[in-house]
Amino acid sequence: MARNELRPVVRLRSTAGTGSAYVTRKNRRNDPERMVLRKYDPVARRHVEFREER
């Protein structure tokens, strides 16, 4: 069963400049703009914003 493009895989990159990243899925219908989540950065050892990269 093929995955559809309604819920694509997106990569979240740390804004702290450490190079850390998370991979998740998002719903394009509900969130058409770039996703921004506040998550833990293990290199910086604190919570920072992670922004979707394309």
mmCIF file of N, CA, C and O in Angstrom:
data_model
loop_
_atom_site.group_PDB
_atom_site.id
_atom_site.type_symbol
_atom_site.label_atom_id
_atom_site.label_comp_id
_atom_site.label_asym_id
_atom_site.label_seq_id
_atom_site.Cartn_x
_atom_site.Cartn_y
_atom_site.Cartn_z
ATOM 1 N N MET A 1 0.842 -1.177 0.000
ATOM 2 C CA MET A 1 0.000 0.000 0.000
ATOM 3 C C MET A 1 0.888 1.242 0.000
ATOM 4 O O MET A 1 1.722 1.430 0.885
ATOM 5 N N ALA A 2 0.722 2.057 -1.002
ATOM 6 C CA ALA A 2 1.577 3.241 -1.157
ATOM 7 C C ALA A 2 1.108 4.369 -0.248
ATOM 8 O O ALA A 2 -0.083 4.539 0.014
ATOM 9 N N ARG A 3 2.065 5.140 0.215
ATOM 10 C CA ARG A 3 1.740 6.323 1.017
ATOM 11 C C ARG A 3 1.298 7.440 0.090
ATOM 12 O O ARG A 3 1.846 7.603 -0.999
ATOM 13 N N ASN A 4 0.334 8.213 0.531
ATOM 14 C CA ASN A 4 -0.117 9.313 -0.322
ATOM 15 C C ASN A 4 0.588 10.613 0.066
ATOM 16 O O ASN A 4 1.282 10.686 1.065
ATOM 17 N N GLU A 5 0.408 11.613 -0.738
ATOM 18 C CA GLU A 5 1.073 12.894 -0.517
ATOM 19 C C GLU A 5 0.289 13.825 0.395
ATOM 20 O O GLU A 5 0.676 14.968 0.580
ATOM 21 N N LEU A 6 -0.814 13.363 0.965
ATOM 22 C CA LEU A 6 -1.550 14.193 1.911
ATOM 23 C C LEU A 6 -0.789 14.300 3.230
ATOM 24 O O LEU A 6 -0.828 15.320 3.891
ATOM 25 N N ARG A 7 -0.073 13.242 3.616
ATOM 26 C CA ARG A 7 0.722 13.235 4.845
ATOM 27 C C ARG A 7 2.179 12.940 4.506
ATOM 28 O O ARG A 7 2.672 11.830 4.736
ATOM 29 N N PRO A 8 2.909 13.931 3.985
ATOM 30 C CA PRO A 8 4.304 13.678 3.601
ATOM 31 C C PRO A 8 5.233 13.648 4.815
ATOM 32 O O PRO A 8 4.926 14.173 5.886
ATOM 33 N N VAL A 9 6.386 13.020 4.612
ATOM 34 C CA VAL A 9 7.430 12.996 5.629
ATOM 35 C C VAL A 9 8.161 14.331 5.559
ATOM 36 O O VAL A 9 8.570 14.771 4.486
ATOM 37 N N VAL A 10 8.312 15.016 6.700
ATOM 38 C CA VAL A 10 9.021 16.294 6.747
ATOM 39 C C VAL A 10 10.171 16.183 7.735
ATOM 40 O O VAL A 10 10.119 15.428 8.702
ATOM 41 N N ARG A 11 11.220 16.944 7.469
ATOM 42 C CA ARG A 11 12.398 16.967 8.329
ATOM 43 C C ARG A 11 12.389 18.285 9.102
ATOM 44 O O ARG A 11 12.264 19.353 8.516
ATOM 45 N N LEU A 12 12.515 18.200 10.421
ATOM 46 C CA LEU A 12 12.549 19.377 11.283
ATOM 47 C C LEU A 12 13.993 19.627 11.689
ATOM 48 O O LEU A 12 14.625 18.756 12.295
ATOM 49 N N ARG A 13 14.530 20.792 11.372
ATOM 50 C CA ARG A 13 15.928 21.134 11.645
ATOM 51 C C ARG A 13 15.981 22.126 12.803
ATOM 52 O O ARG A 13 15.180 23.044 12.892
ATOM 53 N N SER A 14 16.947 21.974 13.689
ATOM 54 C CA SER A 14 17.097 22.827 14.865
ATOM 55 C C SER A 14 17.487 24.253 14.465
ATOM 56 O O SER A 14 18.321 24.450 13.574
ATOM 57 N N THR A 15 16.901 25.232 15.146
ATOM 58 C CA THR A 15 17.261 26.630 14.903
ATOM 59 C C THR A 15 18.474 27.040 15.720
ATOM 60 O O THR A 15 18.972 28.155 15.559
ATOM 61 N N ALA A 16 18.972 26.150 16.597
ATOM 62 C CA ALA A 16 20.150 26.469 17.403
ATOM 63 C C ALA A 16 21.440 26.321 16.597
ATOM 64 O O ALA A 16 22.510 26.678 17.084
ATOM 65 N N GLY A 17 21.350 25.778 15.385
ATOM 66 C CA GLY A 17 22.529 25.641 14.547
ATOM 67 C C GLY A 17 23.399 24.450 14.877
ATOM 68 O O GLY A 17 24.557 24.406 14.487
ATOM 69 N N THR A 18 22.840 23.463 15.569
ATOM 70 C CA THR A 18 23.625 22.300 15.963
ATOM 71 C C THR A 18 23.570 21.188 14.926
ATOM 72 O O THR A 18 24.349 20.247 15.019
ATOM 73 N N GLY A 19 22.645 21.260 13.994
ATOM 74 C CA GLY A 19 22.507 20.223 12.987
ATOM 75 C C GLY A 19 21.588 19.087 13.394
ATOM 76 O O GLY A 19 21.418 18.145 12.635
ATOM 77 N N SER A 20 20.979 19.157 14.559
ATOM 78 C CA SER A 20 20.055 18.115 14.997
ATOM 79 C C SER A 20 18.768 18.199 14.193
ATOM 80 O O SER A 20 18.348 19.275 13.792
ATOM 81 N N ALA A 21 18.146 17.043 13.983
ATOM 82 C CA ALA A 21 16.923 17.007 13.186
ATOM 83 C C ALA A 21 15.990 15.927 13.699
ATOM 84 O O ALA A 21 16.427 14.932 14.282
ATOM 85 N N TYR A 22 14.705 16.144 13.517
ATOM 86 C CA TYR A 22 13.674 15.157 13.770
ATOM 87 C C TYR A 22 12.968 14.895 12.449
ATOM 88 O O TYR A 22 12.919 15.765 11.590
ATOM 89 N N VAL A 23 12.416 13.702 12.295
ATOM 90 C CA VAL A 23 11.628 13.359 11.110
ATOM 91 C C VAL A 23 10.233 13.010 11.582
ATOM 92 O O VAL A 23 10.057 12.233 12.525
ATOM 93 N N THR A 24 9.215 13.599 10.947
ATOM 94 C CA THR A 24 7.833 13.362 11.331
ATOM 95 C C THR A 24 6.953 13.472 10.097
ATOM 96 O O THR A 24 7.435 13.727 8.995
ATOM 97 N N ARG A 25 5.670 13.279 10.269
ATOM 98 C CA ARG A 25 4.696 13.450 9.191
ATOM 99 C C ARG A 25 3.770 14.594 9.557
ATOM 100 O O ARG A 25 3.569 14.883 10.722
ATOM 101 N N LYS A 26 3.224 15.235 8.518
ATOM 102 C CA LYS A 26 2.262 16.298 8.779
ATOM 103 C C LYS A 26 1.117 16.185 7.798
ATOM 104 O O LYS A 26 1.258 15.603 6.717
ATOM 105 N N ASN A 27 -0.010 16.746 8.157
ATOM 106 C CA ASN A 27 -1.180 16.757 7.300
ATOM 107 C C ASN A 27 -1.196 18.068 6.529
ATOM 108 O O ASN A 27 -1.314 19.139 7.119
ATOM 109 N N ARG A 28 -1.037 17.989 5.217
ATOM 110 C CA ARG A 28 -0.985 19.204 4.396
ATOM 111 C C ARG A 28 -2.300 19.954 4.367
ATOM 112 O O ARG A 28 -2.325 21.159 4.190
ATOM 113 N N ARG A 29 -3.404 19.248 4.535
ATOM 114 C CA ARG A 29 -4.707 19.911 4.497
ATOM 115 C C ARG A 29 -4.912 20.794 5.722
ATOM 116 O O ARG A 29 -5.430 21.900 5.633
ATOM 117 N N ASN A 30 -4.461 20.329 6.896
ATOM 118 C CA ASN A 30 -4.637 21.101 8.134
ATOM 119 C C ASN A 30 -3.499 22.093 8.371
ATOM 120 O O ASN A 30 -3.708 23.127 8.996
ATOM 121 N N ASP A 31 -2.284 21.770 7.920
ATOM 122 C CA ASP A 31 -1.107 22.606 8.153
ATOM 123 C C ASP A 31 -0.375 22.855 6.836
ATOM 124 O O ASP A 31 0.664 22.256 6.580
ATOM 125 N N PRO A 32 -0.871 23.740 5.995
ATOM 126 C CA PRO A 32 -0.215 23.957 4.700
ATOM 127 C C PRO A 32 1.099 24.733 4.805
ATOM 128 O O PRO A 32 1.971 24.577 3.959
ATOM 129 N N GLU A 33 1.271 25.545 5.833
ATOM 130 C CA GLU A 33 2.516 26.309 5.973
ATOM 131 C C GLU A 33 3.572 25.453 6.665
ATOM 132 O O GLU A 33 3.318 24.341 7.097
ATOM 133 N N ARG A 34 4.769 25.990 6.772
ATOM 134 C CA ARG A 34 5.868 25.233 7.371
ATOM 135 C C ARG A 34 5.635 25.002 8.857
ATOM 136 O O ARG A 34 5.228 25.899 9.584
ATOM 137 N N MET A 35 5.952 23.809 9.294
ATOM 138 C CA MET A 35 5.728 23.411 10.674
ATOM 139 C C MET A 35 6.862 23.925 11.573
ATOM 140 O O MET A 35 8.031 23.891 11.183
ATOM 141 N N VAL A 36 6.508 24.407 12.757
ATOM 142 C CA VAL A 36 7.484 24.829 13.759
ATOM 143 C C VAL A 36 7.077 24.186 15.079
ATOM 144 O O VAL A 36 5.969 24.387 15.562
ATOM 145 N N LEU A 37 7.980 23.378 15.645
ATOM 146 C CA LEU A 37 7.721 22.719 16.923
ATOM 147 C C LEU A 37 8.859 23.005 17.887
ATOM 148 O O LEU A 37 10.010 23.142 17.481
ATOM 149 N N ARG A 38 8.525 23.087 19.162
ATOM 150 C CA ARG A 38 9.534 23.281 20.187
ATOM 151 C C ARG A 38 9.865 21.907 20.752
ATOM 152 O O ARG A 38 9.033 21.284 21.409
ATOM 153 N N LYS A 39 11.094 21.434 20.482
ATOM 154 C CA LYS A 39 11.506 20.098 20.881
ATOM 155 C C LYS A 39 12.892 20.146 21.511
ATOM 156 O O LYS A 39 13.558 21.167 21.460
ATOM 157 N N TYR A 40 13.302 19.013 22.073
ATOM 158 C CA TYR A 40 14.591 18.925 22.761
ATOM 159 C C TYR A 40 15.722 18.738 21.754
ATOM 160 O O TYR A 40 15.665 17.868 20.884
ATOM 161 N N ASP A 41 16.760 19.557 21.893
ATOM 162 C CA ASP A 41 17.965 19.435 21.074
ATOM 163 C C ASP A 41 19.033 18.772 21.937
ATOM 164 O O ASP A 41 19.524 19.374 22.891
ATOM 165 N N PRO A 42 19.421 17.524 21.621
ATOM 166 C CA PRO A 42 20.383 16.825 22.480
ATOM 167 C C PRO A 42 21.790 17.413 22.430
ATOM 168 O O PRO A 42 22.546 17.261 23.384
ATOM 169 N N VAL A 43 22.153 18.097 21.347
ATOM 170 C CA VAL A 43 23.483 18.700 21.261
ATOM 171 C C VAL A 43 23.539 19.955 22.123
ATOM 172 O O VAL A 43 24.487 20.171 22.884
ATOM 173 N N ALA A 44 22.505 20.807 22.028
ATOM 174 C CA ALA A 44 22.447 22.028 22.834
ATOM 175 C C ALA A 44 21.980 21.740 24.262
ATOM 176 O O ALA A 44 22.120 22.578 25.143
ATOM 177 N N ARG A 45 21.408 20.553 24.482
ATOM 178 C CA ARG A 45 20.884 20.120 25.783
ATOM 179 C C ARG A 45 19.843 21.070 26.347
ATOM 180 O O ARG A 45 19.846 21.400 27.540
ATOM 181 N N ARG A 46 18.938 21.511 25.485
ATOM 182 C CA ARG A 46 17.807 22.338 25.905
ATOM 183 C C ARG A 46 16.728 22.286 24.832
ATOM 184 O O ARG A 46 16.967 21.779 23.741
ATOM 185 N N HIS A 47 15.559 22.802 25.142
ATOM 186 C CA HIS A 47 14.474 22.852 24.182
ATOM 187 C C HIS A 47 14.644 24.087 23.294
ATOM 188 O O HIS A 47 14.864 25.189 23.796
ATOM 189 N N VAL A 48 14.545 23.889 21.993
ATOM 190 C CA VAL A 48 14.638 24.970 21.011
ATOM 191 C C VAL A 48 13.577 24.740 19.945
ATOM 192 O O VAL A 48 12.950 23.685 19.895
ATOM 193 N N GLU A 49 13.374 25.737 19.069
ATOM 194 C CA GLU A 49 12.435 25.593 17.975
ATOM 195 C C GLU A 49 13.061 24.788 16.857
ATOM 196 O O GLU A 49 14.219 24.977 16.513
ATOM 197 N N PHE A 50 12.292 23.878 16.313
ATOM 198 C CA PHE A 50 12.683 23.103 15.148
ATOM 199 C C PHE A 50 11.758 23.513 14.018
ATOM 200 O O PHE A 50 10.541 23.465 14.162
ATOM 201 N N ARG A 51 12.325 23.922 12.884
ATOM 202 C CA ARG A 51 11.554 24.382 11.742
ATOM 203 C C ARG A 51 11.633 23.371 10.603
ATOM 204 O O ARG A 51 12.654 22.735 10.406
ATOM 205 N N GLU A 52 10.541 23.274 9.873
ATOM 206 C CA GLU A 52 10.493 22.368 8.726
ATOM 207 C C GLU A 52 11.386 22.878 7.617
ATOM 208 O O GLU A 52 11.348 24.054 7.251
ATOM 209 N N GLU A 53 12.206 21.997 7.082
ATOM 210 C CA GLU A 53 13.014 22.361 5.924
ATOM 211 C C GLU A 53 12.463 21.644 4.709
ATOM 212 O O GLU A 53 11.867 20.584 4.825
ATOM 213 N N ARG A 54 12.669 22.223 3.547
ATOM 214 C CA ARG A 54 12.116 21.625 2.329
ATOM 215 C C ARG A 54 13.214 21.228 1.399
ATOM 216 O O ARG A 54 14.294 21.687 1.436
#
